Amino acid sequence: MSKKGRIIYHVDMNSFYASVEMAYRPELKGKPVAIAGNPEERRGIVVTSSYEARAKGVKTTMPLWQAYSHCPSLIVLKPNFDRYREASRHMFSILSEITPYVQPVSIDEGYMDVTDYVNEENPIQVAENIQKRILNELDLPCSIGIAPNKFLAKMASDMKKPMGITVLRKREIKHKLWILPIEEMYGVGEKTADKLKKIDIETIGDLATKDVLTLKNLLGINGERLHQRANGIDDRPVDPDAVHEFKSIGNSTTLPYDMTNQTEIFKVLNQLSEKVAARMERKDVVAENIQLMIRYYDRKTITRSKQLNEFIETKDEISNIAKRLFQQHWNEDPVRLLGVTAQHLTPREEMAKQLDLFNYEKEAEKEELYVAMDQIKEKYGKDAFIKLKDTKAKMSTSFQKDFLSEFRENKKGKS
Amino acid sequence: MKILIEREPLMASIQNVMKAISSKTTIPILSGIKLEANDQGVKLTGSNSDITIESIIPKEEDGVINIHEIIPGQIVVQAKFLPEIIKKLPNNQVEIDVDDDLNLKIKSGHAEFKLNGQDAEEYPQLPMLQTENSFDLQIDLLKMLIRQTNFAVSVSETRPILTGVHLKLEENLLELVATDSHRLASRKISMNDAEELFFNNVVIPGKSLSELNKILDETQDTIQISVTDNQILFRTKNVYFLSRLLDGNYPETSRLIPNQSKTVVKVNSKELIESIDRASLLAKDNRNNIVKLVTKGQNTLQITSNSPEIGHVEETLETDSIDGEELKISFNAKYMIDALRAIDSDKVSINFTGAMRPFVIRPEEDDEQILQLITPVRTY
């Protein structure tokens, strides 16, 4: 791929969850709407909100009580993940009609490399058409950044919201990008921003003109990377397969209160394991390693993991190991947060189970069924069978990451 | 004690008893070799708690003189350095001298080593094996029995009893079985003169058998095998090999062997090995070393292997015949190759009873004596 003259789009859905809700219930349009997890509990935080709510000071990750104090008329909705997934799928399929180089990065944003696919057309015109189609077919707003690379495209899509189309050329970075405060740079989190400010870097321009060595000493390899990005350099290709490179699946939860009762803690571990198992099932993977995270009341955090000799996938298998790890490593201090992560994942289709002479009968009983399934798969394709899933159990904030693998699966099915 | 001995038989004996000596022994004196000299010859002993090996060097054997001079006595000498010392001595004759202070002197040509010995009285007394349960086998046959079964013992300690080879003798039929619960190797031989003998649940550690196999030469001499409740003794003219037996009940394995089949494949063994070996080149990387075998028309087999990150291999193999139902089955390539090598026959017959059930490999000449069983891998 020639690095010169690439045309990259970053498509970013505007307040995605809230917009989807508004598309379903048009009477909400123009009103302050927020989507939040569990309104009753202290972890009830704003996941996203409409622009009307944002205008009143409601922000993502803000606790609900605080959001209400900013905006008493706020309409708070529980998330409907199935709706979001459906909308996302539709949105990405529209993008895939333009170019095969679509790389979703989350449920509501993705990159496109349209270099070889805009032909004679004006890239801005193409972007406008995408934006119109998403609005017409889904009733959803989005912003599109157009730039010669992913980083600039991402920064560009942020510049005008909602329904913006922003072109960021490399020669424009001095007056469009460098003037932005450093914390608005993609890739600079709170901690990095603090560190940079200590060496008097306040804007992206300050970063771009700082010498690389100082940055490297301060931030390691990431310092060098950020310096390049600030100068508009980013070679990363748009990789449609990148979404599949997940290595672990984990869920964690802050407890409603600090817990010391093992029975209660085990209940939480059961719930977390159930979520992890559900996500593993969605991705069709099995795990060989389970990790438990315990954060104590004083925020001291430990992680302990157990390497297994076999593949596991069910809720019970996961929770049994998580509980055993807990019993082995808990120091009996009050627990503030628990996390369960399945690691060393293998796609089920690459997995194989060596049968055991002494108990193969259990598997062999179903042999006729498997043979019949294989024959049908051969005749009608891999998707002839779908596992019945309990969709209710799927609500989780880690959900966003998971849909990505689905996207890839769907694409694979089509090609 | 003093001996003047030929270097070669001494070296061979040292190497034999070294097989039993472990550097990690918990009983310090067992890290040494015991040397005992009497008028008939010299006996070397090496032991760990599981295996004890005695190797005798007769003063004279078949008209060849091994030992020229003997003053009886005994000593225990550190095993760690002895093999290298003896190996590198300049002359073909070695003089070993022990004084009253347990100092050992090894002389050969102009080289002289002085080693500290240990009192042989402190060396554990070996149990005397008292048993009526003895039978004879030809050594090369015993070695073949070991080679055909011992590879299939379990290497994992999850079921310790499966780390041994099960020995069973009844009605003049001796049977050895080994299984790691994924594959099973069985070998039977008819005995001529063992009518009164009967034993079962004798489980010899796989490691003992592989050491024994290394010590024994491929000859047609006989070896005497004596069995007690917890030990087994193999005795040739000059070697005693005593092994502990494994505790516990060996599982009943005869019921595991399918007595019917749905698909029967007859094939050239060497061609099948080579084909599976090629397929497993790519499969070695995946966890179970899986190859897939599919019956095709015109008596051909398709053998494939797929490693998503590396690539795919596919080949067809012509067989002598394929009878019965169509079949697709996946299995560990190593198990198949091990089994075919153990059978060591030009043509084999493979009896399948379905993709999820163990299959049986036998030599094609309908010989009931050897059988290899492999459980397949279930792919998803």
PDB file of C-alpha atoms in Angstrom, chain B residues 50-52 204-205 208-209 230-234 241-245:
ATOM      1  CA  ASP B  50      12.760 -48.328  42.555  1.00  0.00           C
ATOM      2  CA  ILE B  51      15.348 -50.325  40.654  1.00  0.00           C
ATOM      3  CA  THR B  52      18.331 -52.365  41.729  1.00  0.00           C
ATOM      4  CA  ILE B 204       5.962 -52.735  36.154  1.00  0.00           C
ATOM      5  CA  PRO B 205       6.988 -49.067  36.066  1.00  0.00           C
ATOM      6  CA  SER B 208      12.137 -49.762  34.805  1.00  0.00           C
ATOM      7  CA  LEU B 209      11.332 -51.504  31.560  1.00  0.00           C
ATOM      8  CA  ASN B 230       5.636 -56.000  45.130  1.00  0.00           C
ATOM      9  CA  GLN B 231       8.739 -56.778  43.095  1.00  0.00           C
ATOM     10  CA  ILE B 232       9.834 -58.332  39.864  1.00  0.00           C
ATOM     11  CA  LEU B 233      13.241 -59.798  39.136  1.00  0.00           C
ATOM     12  CA  PHE B 234      14.765 -60.265  35.719  1.00  0.00           C
ATOM     13  CA  PHE B 241      17.481 -56.519  37.530  1.00  0.00           C
ATOM     14  CA  LEU B 242      15.062 -55.967  40.377  1.00  0.00           C
ATOM     15  CA  SER B 243      12.210 -53.500  40.108  1.00  0.00           C
ATOM     16  CA  ARG B 244       9.525 -52.354  42.457  1.00  0.00           C
ATOM     17  CA  LEU B 245       5.981 -52.899  41.158  1.00  0.00           C
TER      18      LEU B 245
END
